[in-house]
Amino acid sequence: MWIYLLQGIGYGFAAASQPGPFQTYLISQTLTRGWKRALPAALAPLVSDGPIILLSVLVLTQVPEWLQRILYVAGGVFILYLSYGALKAWRNFDEHQTSPEISDHQNILKAALTNMLSPGAYIFWTLVTGPILLAGWRESPVNGLGFLAGFYFTLVGGLAAIVIIFGTAAKLGPKFNRALLGISSITLLGFGLYQLWKGIMG
């Protein structure tokens, strides 16, 4: 089991540290709401990844290309929506303004939706971690569970670290905070346009 546990830890760290729409969403939430309110969103993969794993391992390896392109387009549109929200927060930035109250439950669900609509998560589980999970499970369910435990412990911990790091950086001042918020909006815009291009052009 230890081999699969260590592999899970390694891939969990890679998934957390790899730049993507979900990580950018966490950063934008941290800058607009503060790290304490954004921190629960780091738990979103625990909500969203169950269906992603099932689809990736059992279905997505056999679906036609046109369905993959639809996923890219849907994800791109949603990420553009998130970019627009971050842009509005940047334009209307007020260091003395209190952020709208959003429950932790709502924040986790929105973050989970961001993750579920990102094709990167499906590709990751289809091409990288899915085969390892299946191999371990076929040897022994304990191996598969060990891989999942190592992966999600490290992934959630890494995402929480991102939130805390950017939350601390935001304390450098409102101008720095606003600049980081603008960068996150532009980054989300880039991810959204790229996914639309992938979906339309193939």
PDB file of N, CA and C in Angstrom, residues 45-88:
ATOM      1  N   PRO A  45     -12.583  19.855  -4.173  1.00  0.00           N
ATOM      2  CA  PRO A  45     -12.314  18.589  -4.876  1.00  0.00           C
ATOM      3  C   PRO A  45     -12.949  17.375  -4.205  1.00  0.00           C
ATOM      4  N   LEU A  46     -13.135  17.423  -2.885  1.00  0.00           N
ATOM      5  CA  LEU A  46     -13.781  16.311  -2.191  1.00  0.00           C
ATOM      6  C   LEU A  46     -15.245  16.184  -2.597  1.00  0.00           C
ATOM      7  N   VAL A  47     -15.829  17.313  -3.060  1.00  0.00           N
ATOM      8  CA  VAL A  47     -17.223  17.319  -3.503  1.00  0.00           C
ATOM      9  C   VAL A  47     -17.322  16.964  -4.987  1.00  0.00           C
ATOM     10  N   SER A  48     -16.432  17.515  -5.788  1.00  0.00           N
ATOM     11  CA  SER A  48     -16.567  17.417  -7.250  1.00  0.00           C
ATOM     12  C   SER A  48     -15.888  16.202  -7.870  1.00  0.00           C
ATOM     13  N   ASP A  49     -14.837  15.673  -7.237  1.00  0.00           N
ATOM     14  CA  ASP A  49     -14.012  14.698  -7.933  1.00  0.00           C
ATOM     15  C   ASP A  49     -14.592  13.300  -8.021  1.00  0.00           C
ATOM     16  N   GLY A  50     -15.576  12.975  -7.170  1.00  0.00           N
ATOM     17  CA  GLY A  50     -16.201  11.656  -7.275  1.00  0.00           C
ATOM     18  C   GLY A  50     -16.769  11.413  -8.667  1.00  0.00           C
ATOM     19  N   PRO A  51     -17.679  12.298  -9.138  1.00  0.00           N
ATOM     20  CA  PRO A  51     -18.198  12.132 -10.510  1.00  0.00           C
ATOM     21  C   PRO A  51     -17.107  12.234 -11.571  1.00  0.00           C
ATOM     22  N   ILE A  52     -16.111  13.094 -11.343  1.00  0.00           N
ATOM     23  CA  ILE A  52     -15.028  13.240 -12.325  1.00  0.00           C
ATOM     24  C   ILE A  52     -14.257  11.939 -12.471  1.00  0.00           C
ATOM     25  N   ILE A  53     -13.946  11.291 -11.350  1.00  0.00           N
ATOM     26  CA  ILE A  53     -13.199  10.034 -11.400  1.00  0.00           C
ATOM     27  C   ILE A  53     -14.007   8.967 -12.133  1.00  0.00           C
ATOM     28  N   LEU A  54     -15.290   8.854 -11.795  1.00  0.00           N
ATOM     29  CA  LEU A  54     -16.132   7.844 -12.437  1.00  0.00           C
ATOM     30  C   LEU A  54     -16.226   8.069 -13.943  1.00  0.00           C
ATOM     31  N   LEU A  55     -16.475   9.329 -14.333  1.00  0.00           N
ATOM     32  CA  LEU A  55     -16.595   9.640 -15.760  1.00  0.00           C
ATOM     33  C   LEU A  55     -15.278   9.403 -16.495  1.00  0.00           C
ATOM     34  N   SER A  56     -14.198   9.820 -15.861  1.00  0.00           N
ATOM     35  CA  SER A  56     -12.900   9.712 -16.527  1.00  0.00           C
ATOM     36  C   SER A  56     -12.475   8.263 -16.700  1.00  0.00           C
ATOM     37  N   VAL A  57     -12.637   7.466 -15.672  1.00  0.00           N
ATOM     38  CA  VAL A  57     -12.177   6.084 -15.710  1.00  0.00           C
ATOM     39  C   VAL A  57     -13.106   5.189 -16.525  1.00  0.00           C
ATOM     40  N   LEU A  58     -14.407   5.422 -16.413  1.00  0.00           N
ATOM     41  CA  LEU A  58     -15.370   4.505 -17.025  1.00  0.00           C
ATOM     42  C   LEU A  58     -15.926   4.969 -18.368  1.00  0.00           C
ATOM     43  N   VAL A  59     -15.937   6.300 -18.584  1.00  0.00           N
ATOM     44  CA  VAL A  59     -16.655   6.797 -19.757  1.00  0.00           C
ATOM     45  C   VAL A  59     -15.778   7.580 -20.734  1.00  0.00           C
ATOM     46  N   LEU A  60     -15.057   8.572 -20.235  1.00  0.00           N
ATOM     47  CA  LEU A  60     -14.411   9.536 -21.118  1.00  0.00           C
ATOM     48  C   LEU A  60     -13.359   8.941 -22.049  1.00  0.00           C
ATOM     49  N   THR A  61     -12.809   7.799 -21.685  1.00  0.00           N
ATOM     50  CA  THR A  61     -11.827   7.181 -22.576  1.00  0.00           C
ATOM     51  C   THR A  61     -12.479   6.622 -23.837  1.00  0.00           C
ATOM     52  N   GLN A  62     -13.822   6.535 -23.850  1.00  0.00           N
ATOM     53  CA  GLN A  62     -14.516   5.946 -24.994  1.00  0.00           C
ATOM     54  C   GLN A  62     -15.496   6.892 -25.671  1.00  0.00           C
ATOM     55  N   VAL A  63     -15.600   8.124 -25.193  1.00  0.00           N
ATOM     56  CA  VAL A  63     -16.583   9.027 -25.776  1.00  0.00           C
ATOM     57  C   VAL A  63     -16.066   9.602 -27.084  1.00  0.00           C
ATOM     58  N   PRO A  64     -16.982  10.019 -27.969  1.00  0.00           N
ATOM     59  CA  PRO A  64     -16.558  10.625 -29.233  1.00  0.00           C
ATOM     60  C   PRO A  64     -15.921  11.988 -29.027  1.00  0.00           C
ATOM     61  N   GLU A  65     -15.198  12.423 -30.022  1.00  0.00           N
ATOM     62  CA  GLU A  65     -14.456  13.683 -29.920  1.00  0.00           C
ATOM     63  C   GLU A  65     -15.373  14.879 -29.746  1.00  0.00           C
ATOM     64  N   TRP A  66     -16.557  14.825 -30.365  1.00  0.00           N
ATOM     65  CA  TRP A  66     -17.455  15.980 -30.303  1.00  0.00           C
ATOM     66  C   TRP A  66     -17.922  16.251 -28.870  1.00  0.00           C
ATOM     67  N   LEU A  67     -18.067  15.188 -28.059  1.00  0.00           N
ATOM     68  CA  LEU A  67     -18.486  15.395 -26.682  1.00  0.00           C
ATOM     69  C   LEU A  67     -17.369  16.046 -25.866  1.00  0.00           C
ATOM     70  N   GLN A  68     -16.129  15.659 -26.144  1.00  0.00           N
ATOM     71  CA  GLN A  68     -14.998  16.299 -25.480  1.00  0.00           C
ATOM     72  C   GLN A  68     -14.948  17.788 -25.812  1.00  0.00           C
ATOM     73  N   ARG A  69     -15.269  18.130 -27.060  1.00  0.00           N
ATOM     74  CA  ARG A  69     -15.240  19.532 -27.466  1.00  0.00           C
ATOM     75  C   ARG A  69     -16.345  20.327 -26.771  1.00  0.00           C
ATOM     76  N   ILE A  70     -17.507  19.704 -26.559  1.00  0.00           N
ATOM     77  CA  ILE A  70     -18.597  20.369 -25.845  1.00  0.00           C
ATOM     78  C   ILE A  70     -18.180  20.676 -24.410  1.00  0.00           C
ATOM     79  N   LEU A  71     -17.457  19.738 -23.778  1.00  0.00           N
ATOM     80  CA  LEU A  71     -16.969  19.962 -22.421  1.00  0.00           C
ATOM     81  C   LEU A  71     -16.027  21.158 -22.364  1.00  0.00           C
ATOM     82  N   TYR A  72     -15.161  21.278 -23.360  1.00  0.00           N
ATOM     83  CA  TYR A  72     -14.243  22.414 -23.408  1.00  0.00           C
ATOM     84  C   TYR A  72     -15.018  23.728 -23.537  1.00  0.00           C
ATOM     85  N   VAL A  73     -16.021  23.749 -24.405  1.00  0.00           N
ATOM     86  CA  VAL A  73     -16.796  24.974 -24.616  1.00  0.00           C
ATOM     87  C   VAL A  73     -17.563  25.351 -23.345  1.00  0.00           C
ATOM     88  N   ALA A  74     -18.227  24.371 -22.718  1.00  0.00           N
ATOM     89  CA  ALA A  74     -18.980  24.643 -21.487  1.00  0.00           C
ATOM     90  C   ALA A  74     -18.056  25.159 -20.392  1.00  0.00           C
ATOM     91  N   GLY A  75     -16.910  24.526 -20.244  1.00  0.00           N
ATOM     92  CA  GLY A  75     -15.953  24.986 -19.247  1.00  0.00           C
ATOM     93  C   GLY A  75     -15.432  26.372 -19.545  1.00  0.00           C
ATOM     94  N   GLY A  76     -15.167  26.648 -20.827  1.00  0.00           N
ATOM     95  CA  GLY A  76     -14.667  27.959 -21.213  1.00  0.00           C
ATOM     96  C   GLY A  76     -15.650  29.069 -20.907  1.00  0.00           C
ATOM     97  N   VAL A  77     -16.932  28.823 -21.191  1.00  0.00           N
ATOM     98  CA  VAL A  77     -17.961  29.831 -20.927  1.00  0.00           C
ATOM     99  C   VAL A  77     -18.054  30.127 -19.427  1.00  0.00           C
ATOM    100  N   PHE A  78     -18.022  29.078 -18.603  1.00  0.00           N
ATOM    101  CA  PHE A  78     -18.131  29.291 -17.162  1.00  0.00           C
ATOM    102  C   PHE A  78     -16.915  30.023 -16.609  1.00  0.00           C
ATOM    103  N   ILE A  79     -15.734  29.696 -17.109  1.00  0.00           N
ATOM    104  CA  ILE A  79     -14.519  30.366 -16.640  1.00  0.00           C
ATOM    105  C   ILE A  79     -14.528  31.838 -17.052  1.00  0.00           C
ATOM    106  N   LEU A  80     -15.069  32.145 -18.243  1.00  0.00           N
ATOM    107  CA  LEU A  80     -15.209  33.544 -18.659  1.00  0.00           C
ATOM    108  C   LEU A  80     -16.159  34.286 -17.716  1.00  0.00           C
ATOM    109  N   TYR A  81     -17.184  33.605 -17.266  1.00  0.00           N
ATOM    110  CA  TYR A  81     -18.109  34.196 -16.290  1.00  0.00           C
ATOM    111  C   TYR A  81     -17.373  34.530 -14.991  1.00  0.00           C
ATOM    112  N   LEU A  82     -16.507  33.619 -14.549  1.00  0.00           N
ATOM    113  CA  LEU A  82     -15.718  33.887 -13.343  1.00  0.00           C
ATOM    114  C   LEU A  82     -14.754  35.049 -13.565  1.00  0.00           C
ATOM    115  N   SER A  83     -14.184  35.130 -14.761  1.00  0.00           N
ATOM    116  CA  SER A  83     -13.279  36.224 -15.094  1.00  0.00           C
ATOM    117  C   SER A  83     -14.009  37.558 -15.040  1.00  0.00           C
ATOM    118  N   TYR A  84     -15.227  37.576 -15.547  1.00  0.00           N
ATOM    119  CA  TYR A  84     -16.020  38.804 -15.525  1.00  0.00           C
ATOM    120  C   TYR A  84     -16.307  39.238 -14.087  1.00  0.00           C
ATOM    121  N   GLY A  85     -16.597  38.253 -13.220  1.00  0.00           N
ATOM    122  CA  GLY A  85     -16.832  38.575 -11.812  1.00  0.00           C
ATOM    123  C   GLY A  85     -15.598  39.165 -11.149  1.00  0.00           C
ATOM    124  N   ALA A  86     -14.434  38.604 -11.459  1.00  0.00           N
ATOM    125  CA  ALA A  86     -13.193  39.130 -10.903  1.00  0.00           C
ATOM    126  C   ALA A  86     -12.891  40.519 -11.452  1.00  0.00           C
ATOM    127  N   LEU A  87     -13.212  40.744 -12.739  1.00  0.00           N
ATOM    128  CA  LEU A  87     -12.990  42.054 -13.350  1.00  0.00           C
ATOM    129  C   LEU A  87     -13.874  43.114 -12.695  1.00  0.00           C
ATOM    130  N   LYS A  88     -15.141  42.774 -12.430  1.00  0.00           N
ATOM    131  CA  LYS A  88     -16.043  43.713 -11.753  1.00  0.00           C
ATOM    132  C   LYS A  88     -15.518  44.049 -10.359  1.00  0.00           C
TER     133      LYS A  88
END
